[in-house]
Amino acid sequence: MTKTEAWLEQSWELALDKTLALAARLGDAFPHVAEGGRYDKREEAWWTAGFYPGLLWLVNRARPDSGAAGIAQRCESRLEKVLFNSEAVDHDLGFIWMLSGVAAYCLTGDAESRRRGLLAANLLAARFNVNGRFIRAWNFQSKDMDTRGVAIIDSMMNLPLLYWASEESGDPRFAALAVQHADTVAREFVRADGSIAHVVEFDPEIGKRVTEHGGQGFAPGSAWARGTAWALYGFTLSYGYTRDSRYLKVAENTADFFLSQLGDACLPVWDFRAGEEHREAWDSSAAAIAASGLLELAKYSTRAEHFTQAAESILMGLHHTCTAWGEDREGLLMNGTVHYPEQKYINVPIIYGDYFFVEALAKLRGEEGLFSVESKTI
């Protein structure tokens, strides 16, 4: 076994063990962050509700007798009631249902999971603003923006639900909406240097761009690390489903920007352009998302070796510096930051950081993630 294989297999097995230990305590709950060494429990409608069942499905592929599948299926059953409350769902239906119902259907062939996944896709499609050609992000009202016309970069990771729905149903409308949204994001969110806006507000009536907001980033015009990672991975996925070379170019340029800002480190500051007095917060989740996205990108890019090596370097660094394998603390990755501007959950484990870390490890071992085209076969 080579030195690389040794750390990878160690990290993989420890991650599986620790996830199963978490599942033994949580059961079919929905964790978000681990403050004080223990994961919390959130409601079914919270946007992160799919990452825990997704993590369990990754574990189940490796250890089918572990009981992880049963817990993931119970989570999915609990999530179904949210689909019947249109005001409780938003654009994160893709995050939730690609990693729960769609994953369950693709891995087990369960017809009920397929039904739920297609229902979620219909609800996501219903959020499409025809005049602006974008998918509305949030439902809540805000004094700072008209959220009826807001889209955010995270949305690129939700589009696979629409691509999958078209492939599964034979109805091209879902994918057509995804493409129109991706085109809008490529035009309005992506800057010439490869950096990414987090939040863009459009006039909800006519669809014209109004302004950019800083969102979870430092300020308008800054470079929120996790948003950069969402774009890197999300545009790669859109290329995988459509083979539109424009998306591949955006993904490569964004990857180059992310890696240039990261330098020799494995752990990015929460916003690459944050002021010096605001650089005490890190984001391991951005690193894990980027690593998984880089491995996805390597499947399509002529620079595959470069992106694979970059992902491996990030993951090995996270394994050695951001984990607490031998400690009685829940969470696979320490040092994640949810929302620095609101001072919410700074330098803590986050469930989506854990999910993408394990997904990236799986890819490095030759497996597929749960968002990609290739994973959609039983």
Short mmCIF file of C-alpha atoms in Angstrom, two decimals:
data_model
loop_
_atom_site.label_atom_id
_atom_site.label_comp_id
_atom_site.label_asym_id
_atom_site.label_seq_id
_atom_site.Cartn_x
_atom_site.Cartn_y
_atom_site.Cartn_z
CA MET A 1 0.00 0.00 0.00
CA THR A 2 1.39 3.41 -0.96
CA LYS A 3 1.58 6.35 1.42
CA THR A 4 -1.39 7.95 -0.35
CA GLU A 5 -3.47 4.81 -0.15
CA ALA A 6 -2.65 4.44 3.54
CA TRP A 7 -4.04 7.82 4.62
CA LEU A 8 -7.02 7.48 2.31
CA GLU A 9 -8.06 4.08 3.62
CA GLN A 10 -7.51 5.20 7.20
CA SER A 11 -9.63 8.30 6.67
CA TRP A 12 -12.32 6.30 4.88
CA GLU A 13 -12.69 3.64 7.57
CA LEU A 14 -12.59 6.16 10.42
CA ALA A 15 -15.22 8.30 8.69
CA LEU A 16 -17.52 5.29 8.29
CA ASP A 17 -17.05 4.30 11.93
CA LYS A 18 -17.72 7.79 13.21
CA THR A 19 -20.80 8.25 11.02
CA LEU A 20 -22.28 4.99 12.27
CA ALA A 21 -21.60 6.06 15.85
CA LEU A 22 -23.47 9.31 15.13
CA ALA A 23 -26.36 7.37 13.59
CA ALA A 24 -26.60 5.17 16.69
CA ARG A 25 -27.30 8.30 18.75
CA LEU A 26 -29.32 10.40 16.30
CA GLY A 27 -31.41 7.78 14.54
CA ASP A 28 -33.62 9.47 11.94
CA ALA A 29 -33.00 13.04 13.12
CA PHE A 30 -31.65 15.89 10.97
CA PRO A 31 -28.36 17.35 12.21
CA HIS A 32 -26.91 20.66 11.08
CA VAL A 33 -23.99 21.79 13.27
CA ALA A 34 -22.05 20.31 16.18
CA GLU A 35 -21.45 22.90 18.86
CA GLY A 36 -19.93 21.64 22.07
CA GLY A 37 -19.03 18.34 20.43
CA ARG A 38 -22.58 17.12 19.70
CA TYR A 39 -24.71 17.52 16.60
CA ASP A 40 -28.01 19.35 16.99
CA LYS A 41 -31.39 18.25 15.60
CA ARG A 42 -33.31 20.39 13.10
CA GLU A 43 -36.78 20.28 11.62
CA GLU A 44 -37.54 18.38 8.43
CA ALA A 45 -37.99 21.60 6.43
CA TRP A 46 -34.48 22.88 7.15
CA TRP A 47 -32.37 23.07 3.98
CA THR A 48 -29.63 20.76 5.26
CA ALA A 49 -32.01 17.85 5.93
CA GLY A 50 -30.73 15.76 3.02
CA PHE A 51 -27.05 15.63 3.90
CA TYR A 52 -27.37 13.18 6.78
CA PRO A 53 -29.39 10.59 4.80
CA GLY A 54 -27.00 11.16 1.89
CA LEU A 55 -24.09 10.43 4.20
CA LEU A 56 -25.85 7.26 5.35
CA TRP A 57 -26.31 6.11 1.75
CA LEU A 58 -22.59 6.56 1.14
CA VAL A 59 -21.91 4.48 4.25
CA ASN A 60 -24.42 1.85 3.15
CA ARG A 61 -22.65 1.33 -0.17
CA ALA A 62 -19.51 0.42 1.74
CA ARG A 63 -21.18 -1.44 4.61
CA PRO A 64 -24.55 -2.76 3.43
CA ASP A 65 -25.18 -4.67 6.66
CA SER A 66 -24.64 -1.65 8.91
CA GLY A 67 -28.29 -0.57 9.15
CA ALA A 68 -27.51 2.80 7.58
CA ALA A 69 -30.01 2.28 4.75
CA GLY A 70 -32.89 1.73 7.14
CA ILE A 71 -32.16 4.97 8.97
CA ALA A 72 -31.85 6.87 5.68
CA GLN A 73 -35.21 5.49 4.57
CA ARG A 74 -36.85 6.58 7.82
CA CYS A 75 -35.40 10.06 7.29
CA GLU A 76 -36.92 10.11 3.81
CA SER A 77 -40.33 9.14 5.16
CA ARG A 78 -40.18 12.02 7.62
CA LEU A 79 -39.19 14.42 4.83
CA GLU A 80 -42.21 13.56 2.69
CA LYS A 81 -44.66 15.67 4.69
CA VAL A 82 -42.71 18.83 3.77
CA LEU A 83 -43.54 18.20 0.11
CA PHE A 84 -47.19 18.89 0.86
CA ASN A 85 -46.50 22.37 2.25
CA SER A 86 -45.54 24.59 -0.68
CA GLU A 87 -44.58 27.46 1.64
CA ALA A 88 -42.09 25.27 3.51
CA VAL A 89 -40.03 24.28 0.46
CA ASP A 90 -37.55 26.38 -1.46
CA HIS A 91 -34.82 25.96 -4.07
CA ASP A 92 -32.89 23.56 -1.80
CA LEU A 93 -35.24 20.74 -2.79
CA GLY A 94 -32.35 19.45 -4.89
CA PHE A 95 -29.97 19.20 -1.95
CA ILE A 96 -32.62 17.40 0.09
CA TRP A 97 -34.08 15.00 -2.46
CA MET A 98 -31.04 14.09 -4.53
CA LEU A 99 -29.49 12.75 -1.33
CA SER A 100 -32.60 11.08 0.07
CA GLY A 101 -35.35 9.96 -2.32
CA VAL A 102 -33.39 9.98 -5.57
CA ALA A 103 -30.41 8.27 -3.93
CA ALA A 104 -32.72 5.64 -2.45
CA TYR A 105 -34.41 5.01 -5.79
CA CYS A 106 -31.14 4.79 -7.70
CA LEU A 107 -29.58 2.46 -5.14
CA THR A 108 -32.59 0.27 -4.32
CA GLY A 109 -35.17 0.80 -7.07
CA ASP A 110 -37.84 1.80 -4.53
CA ALA A 111 -40.88 3.14 -6.40
CA GLU A 112 -42.03 5.35 -3.52
CA SER A 113 -38.66 7.08 -3.48
CA ARG A 114 -38.98 7.71 -7.21
CA ARG A 115 -42.44 9.21 -6.70
CA ARG A 116 -41.18 11.55 -3.99
CA GLY A 117 -38.19 12.60 -6.08
CA LEU A 118 -40.39 13.50 -9.04
CA LEU A 119 -42.79 15.41 -6.80
CA ALA A 120 -39.86 17.39 -5.40
CA ALA A 121 -38.68 18.12 -8.96
CA ASN A 122 -42.12 19.48 -9.86
CA LEU A 123 -42.05 21.78 -6.83
CA LEU A 124 -38.57 23.00 -7.75
CA ALA A 125 -39.64 23.65 -11.34
CA ALA A 126 -42.59 25.68 -10.05
CA ARG A 127 -40.14 28.19 -8.55
CA PHE A 128 -38.89 29.23 -12.00
CA ASN A 129 -39.35 32.92 -12.80
CA VAL A 130 -40.22 32.98 -16.50
CA ASN A 131 -39.34 36.64 -17.13
CA GLY A 132 -35.98 36.49 -15.37
CA ARG A 133 -35.17 32.88 -16.31
CA PHE A 134 -34.03 31.99 -12.81
CA ILE A 135 -35.19 29.78 -9.94
CA ARG A 136 -36.31 31.78 -6.92
CA ALA A 137 -34.26 30.94 -3.83
CA TRP A 138 -36.10 31.82 -0.63
CA ASN A 139 -39.64 32.37 0.66
CA PHE A 140 -39.00 34.66 3.62
CA GLN A 141 -39.34 38.44 3.50
CA SER A 142 -36.37 40.73 4.05
CA LYS A 143 -35.91 44.45 4.69
CA ASP A 144 -32.72 44.33 2.62
CA MET A 145 -34.02 42.79 -0.59
CA ASP A 146 -37.11 41.63 -2.44
CA THR A 147 -36.70 37.89 -2.01
CA ARG A 148 -39.35 37.22 -4.65
CA GLY A 149 -36.60 38.03 -7.15
CA VAL A 150 -33.56 36.52 -5.44
CA ALA A 151 -31.37 33.70 -6.72
CA ILE A 152 -28.22 32.42 -5.02
CA ILE A 153 -25.16 30.50 -6.20
CA ASP A 154 -26.05 27.46 -4.06
CA SER A 155 -28.83 26.85 -6.61
CA MET A 156 -26.38 25.30 -9.07
CA MET A 157 -26.15 22.24 -6.81
CA ASN A 158 -29.93 21.81 -6.89
CA LEU A 159 -30.19 21.54 -10.68
CA PRO A 160 -29.34 17.80 -10.82
CA LEU A 161 -32.83 17.12 -9.44
CA LEU A 162 -34.29 18.70 -12.58
CA TYR A 163 -31.87 16.95 -14.93
CA TRP A 164 -32.65 13.64 -13.25
CA ALA A 165 -36.42 14.26 -13.48
CA SER A 166 -36.19 14.79 -17.24
CA GLU A 167 -34.15 11.63 -17.69
CA GLU A 168 -36.43 9.60 -15.45
CA SER A 169 -39.78 10.89 -16.75
CA GLY A 170 -38.82 11.51 -20.38
CA ASP A 171 -40.19 15.05 -20.04
CA PRO A 172 -37.64 17.61 -21.32
CA ARG A 173 -39.19 20.56 -19.50
CA PHE A 174 -37.31 19.99 -16.24
CA ALA A 175 -33.89 20.02 -17.90
CA ALA A 176 -34.88 23.01 -20.06
CA LEU A 177 -35.58 25.06 -16.94
CA ALA A 178 -32.30 23.93 -15.39
CA VAL A 179 -30.38 25.06 -18.46
CA GLN A 180 -32.07 28.46 -18.55
CA HIS A 181 -31.29 28.97 -14.87
CA ALA A 182 -27.66 27.87 -15.33
CA ASP A 183 -27.30 30.31 -18.23
CA THR A 184 -28.61 33.15 -16.06
CA VAL A 185 -26.24 32.27 -13.23
CA ALA A 186 -23.28 32.05 -15.62
CA ARG A 187 -24.11 35.51 -16.95
CA GLU A 188 -25.00 37.30 -13.71
CA PHE A 189 -22.99 35.59 -10.94
CA VAL A 190 -19.66 34.65 -12.52
CA ARG A 191 -16.98 37.34 -12.68
CA ALA A 192 -14.15 37.59 -15.18
CA ASP A 193 -11.55 36.48 -12.61
CA GLY A 194 -13.50 33.33 -11.73
CA SER A 195 -14.86 34.67 -8.44
CA ILE A 196 -18.56 34.33 -7.70
CA ALA A 197 -21.38 36.46 -6.33
CA HIS A 198 -23.46 34.78 -3.64
CA VAL A 199 -26.79 36.60 -4.00
CA VAL A 200 -28.23 38.40 -7.02
CA GLU A 201 -31.55 40.22 -6.85
CA PHE A 202 -33.76 40.56 -9.92
CA ASP A 203 -36.94 42.51 -10.41
CA PRO A 204 -39.52 39.75 -9.85
CA GLU A 205 -41.97 41.30 -12.31
CA ILE A 206 -39.76 41.96 -15.34
CA GLY A 207 -36.76 39.79 -14.51
CA LYS A 208 -34.10 42.49 -14.89
CA ARG A 209 -31.04 42.34 -12.63
CA VAL A 210 -31.28 44.85 -9.78
CA THR A 211 -28.16 44.36 -7.66
CA GLU A 212 -25.74 41.97 -5.98
CA HIS A 213 -25.80 41.30 -2.24
CA GLY A 214 -22.97 40.03 -0.07
CA GLY A 215 -25.12 37.30 1.46
CA GLN A 216 -22.96 34.97 3.52
CA GLY A 217 -19.88 36.57 2.03
CA PHE A 218 -17.94 39.56 3.36
CA ALA A 219 -19.57 42.12 1.07
CA PRO A 220 -20.85 42.61 -2.48
CA GLY A 221 -17.92 41.93 -4.78
CA SER A 222 -16.17 39.63 -2.32
CA ALA A 223 -15.39 35.93 -2.76
CA TRP A 224 -17.22 33.72 -0.27
CA ALA A 225 -15.27 30.47 -0.22
CA ARG A 226 -18.23 28.11 -0.03
CA GLY A 227 -20.03 29.96 -2.80
CA THR A 228 -16.98 29.52 -4.99
CA ALA A 229 -17.03 25.81 -4.25
CA TRP A 230 -20.77 25.57 -5.00
CA ALA A 231 -20.13 27.15 -8.41
CA LEU A 232 -17.14 24.94 -9.17
CA TYR A 233 -19.08 21.77 -8.42
CA GLY A 234 -22.46 22.95 -9.70
CA PHE A 235 -21.30 24.03 -13.15
CA THR A 236 -19.35 20.79 -13.46
CA LEU A 237 -22.56 18.86 -12.79
CA SER A 238 -24.46 20.89 -15.37
CA TYR A 239 -21.74 20.06 -17.89
CA GLY A 240 -21.99 16.39 -16.97
CA TYR A 241 -25.71 16.36 -17.67
CA THR A 242 -25.75 18.61 -20.76
CA ARG A 243 -22.22 18.48 -22.24
CA ASP A 244 -22.47 22.22 -22.87
CA SER A 245 -18.86 23.41 -23.07
CA ARG A 246 -19.75 26.82 -21.61
CA TYR A 247 -20.40 25.20 -18.24
CA LEU A 248 -17.11 23.31 -18.33
CA LYS A 249 -15.24 26.56 -18.97
CA VAL A 250 -16.94 28.27 -16.02
CA ALA A 251 -16.14 25.31 -13.78
CA GLU A 252 -12.47 25.29 -14.80
CA ASN A 253 -12.09 29.04 -14.34
CA THR A 254 -13.76 28.92 -10.95
CA ALA A 255 -11.58 25.99 -9.91
CA ASP A 256 -8.49 27.97 -10.92
CA PHE A 257 -9.66 30.92 -8.84
CA PHE A 258 -10.39 28.75 -5.79
CA LEU A 259 -7.01 27.02 -5.97
CA SER A 260 -5.13 30.28 -6.53
CA GLN A 261 -6.69 31.72 -3.38
CA LEU A 262 -6.08 28.54 -1.40
CA GLY A 263 -2.39 28.39 -2.30
CA ASP A 264 -0.51 25.67 -0.43
CA ALA A 265 -3.14 25.45 2.31
CA CYS A 266 -5.96 22.91 2.59
CA LEU A 267 -8.30 25.07 4.67
CA PRO A 268 -9.69 28.27 3.15
CA VAL A 269 -10.63 31.37 5.07
CA TRP A 270 -14.43 31.77 5.00
CA ASP A 271 -14.21 34.59 2.40
CA PHE A 272 -11.11 34.99 0.27
CA ARG A 273 -11.58 38.78 0.25
CA ALA A 274 -12.51 39.30 3.89
CA GLY A 275 -10.76 42.16 5.66
CA GLU A 276 -7.76 41.29 7.81
CA GLU A 277 -9.73 41.77 11.02
CA HIS A 278 -12.31 39.21 9.82
CA ARG A 279 -10.05 36.34 8.83
CA GLU A 280 -10.21 34.30 12.04
CA ALA A 281 -12.97 32.05 10.68
CA TRP A 282 -12.25 29.13 8.35
CA ASP A 283 -14.49 26.88 6.30
CA SER A 284 -13.60 23.21 6.00
CA SER A 285 -16.96 22.61 4.30
CA ALA A 286 -15.85 24.81 1.38
CA ALA A 287 -12.68 22.74 1.10
CA ALA A 288 -14.62 19.45 1.09
CA ILE A 289 -17.14 20.71 -1.49
CA ALA A 290 -14.34 21.99 -3.70
CA ALA A 291 -12.42 18.70 -3.42
CA SER A 292 -15.45 16.68 -4.48
CA GLY A 293 -16.13 19.17 -7.26
CA LEU A 294 -12.53 18.99 -8.47
CA LEU A 295 -12.74 15.20 -8.68
CA GLU A 296 -15.98 15.55 -10.65
CA LEU A 297 -14.32 18.10 -12.92
CA ALA A 298 -11.37 15.76 -13.50
CA LYS A 299 -13.77 13.33 -15.23
CA TYR A 300 -14.29 15.84 -18.04
CA SER A 301 -11.38 18.28 -18.14
CA THR A 302 -8.24 17.93 -20.24
CA ARG A 303 -6.46 19.01 -17.04
CA ALA A 304 -7.67 15.97 -15.13
CA GLU A 305 -4.36 15.19 -13.45
CA HIS A 306 -3.99 18.74 -12.14
CA PHE A 307 -7.47 18.83 -10.64
CA THR A 308 -7.18 15.32 -9.19
CA GLN A 309 -3.89 16.15 -7.50
CA ALA A 310 -5.34 19.37 -6.10
CA ALA A 311 -8.32 17.49 -4.65
CA GLU A 312 -6.09 14.82 -3.16
CA SER A 313 -3.90 17.46 -1.55
CA ILE A 314 -6.92 19.19 0.01
CA LEU A 315 -8.38 15.95 1.34
CA MET A 316 -5.10 14.71 2.76
CA GLY A 317 -4.63 18.07 4.47
CA LEU A 318 -8.13 17.95 5.94
CA HIS A 319 -7.52 14.40 7.15
CA HIS A 320 -4.38 15.43 8.99
CA THR A 321 -5.41 18.85 10.31
CA CYS A 322 -9.21 19.19 10.56
CA THR A 323 -10.40 15.87 11.98
CA ALA A 324 -10.76 14.68 15.57
CA TRP A 325 -10.68 10.94 15.00
CA GLY A 326 -9.53 9.93 18.44
CA GLU A 327 -11.72 12.34 20.39
CA ASP A 328 -15.24 12.06 21.74
CA ARG A 329 -16.54 14.84 19.49
CA GLU A 330 -19.15 14.39 16.78
CA GLY A 331 -18.44 15.69 13.32
CA LEU A 332 -15.87 14.52 10.82
CA LEU A 333 -14.46 17.94 9.91
CA MET A 334 -13.78 20.68 12.42
CA ASN A 335 -13.45 24.37 11.46
CA GLY A 336 -16.54 24.92 9.35
CA THR A 337 -18.29 28.29 9.29
CA VAL A 338 -21.98 28.64 8.46
CA HIS A 339 -22.64 32.41 8.40
CA TYR A 340 -19.86 34.74 9.49
CA PRO A 341 -21.67 38.06 8.84
CA GLU A 342 -24.41 36.97 11.26
CA GLN A 343 -21.85 35.32 13.57
CA LYS A 344 -23.65 31.99 13.33
CA TYR A 345 -21.70 28.80 13.96
CA ILE A 346 -18.07 29.77 13.54
CA ASN A 347 -15.35 27.08 13.30
CA VAL A 348 -17.60 24.09 14.03
CA PRO A 349 -18.43 20.79 12.28
CA ILE A 350 -21.25 21.14 9.73
CA ILE A 351 -23.21 18.21 8.30
CA TYR A 352 -22.69 19.23 4.67
CA GLY A 353 -18.96 19.48 5.29
CA ASP A 354 -19.06 15.90 6.55
CA TYR A 355 -21.14 14.73 3.59
CA PHE A 356 -18.88 16.21 0.92
CA PHE A 357 -15.76 15.03 2.73
CA VAL A 358 -16.98 11.42 2.61
CA GLU A 359 -18.25 11.81 -0.95
CA ALA A 360 -14.85 13.13 -2.02
CA LEU A 361 -13.07 10.26 -0.27
CA ALA A 362 -15.37 7.84 -2.09
CA LYS A 363 -14.54 9.46 -5.43
CA LEU A 364 -10.83 9.28 -4.71
CA ARG A 365 -11.38 5.55 -4.15
CA GLY A 366 -13.02 5.22 -7.58
CA GLU A 367 -16.71 5.52 -6.65
CA GLU A 368 -19.36 8.01 -7.76
CA GLY A 369 -20.98 10.82 -5.82
CA LEU A 370 -24.75 11.04 -5.43
CA PHE A 371 -25.23 14.14 -7.62
CA SER A 372 -23.54 12.95 -10.81
CA VAL A 373 -24.89 11.44 -14.01
CA GLU A 374 -23.13 8.13 -13.47
CA SER A 375 -24.67 7.60 -10.03
CA LYS A 376 -28.19 7.49 -11.47
CA THR A 377 -28.16 3.78 -12.25
CA ILE A 378 -29.15 1.03 -9.84
#
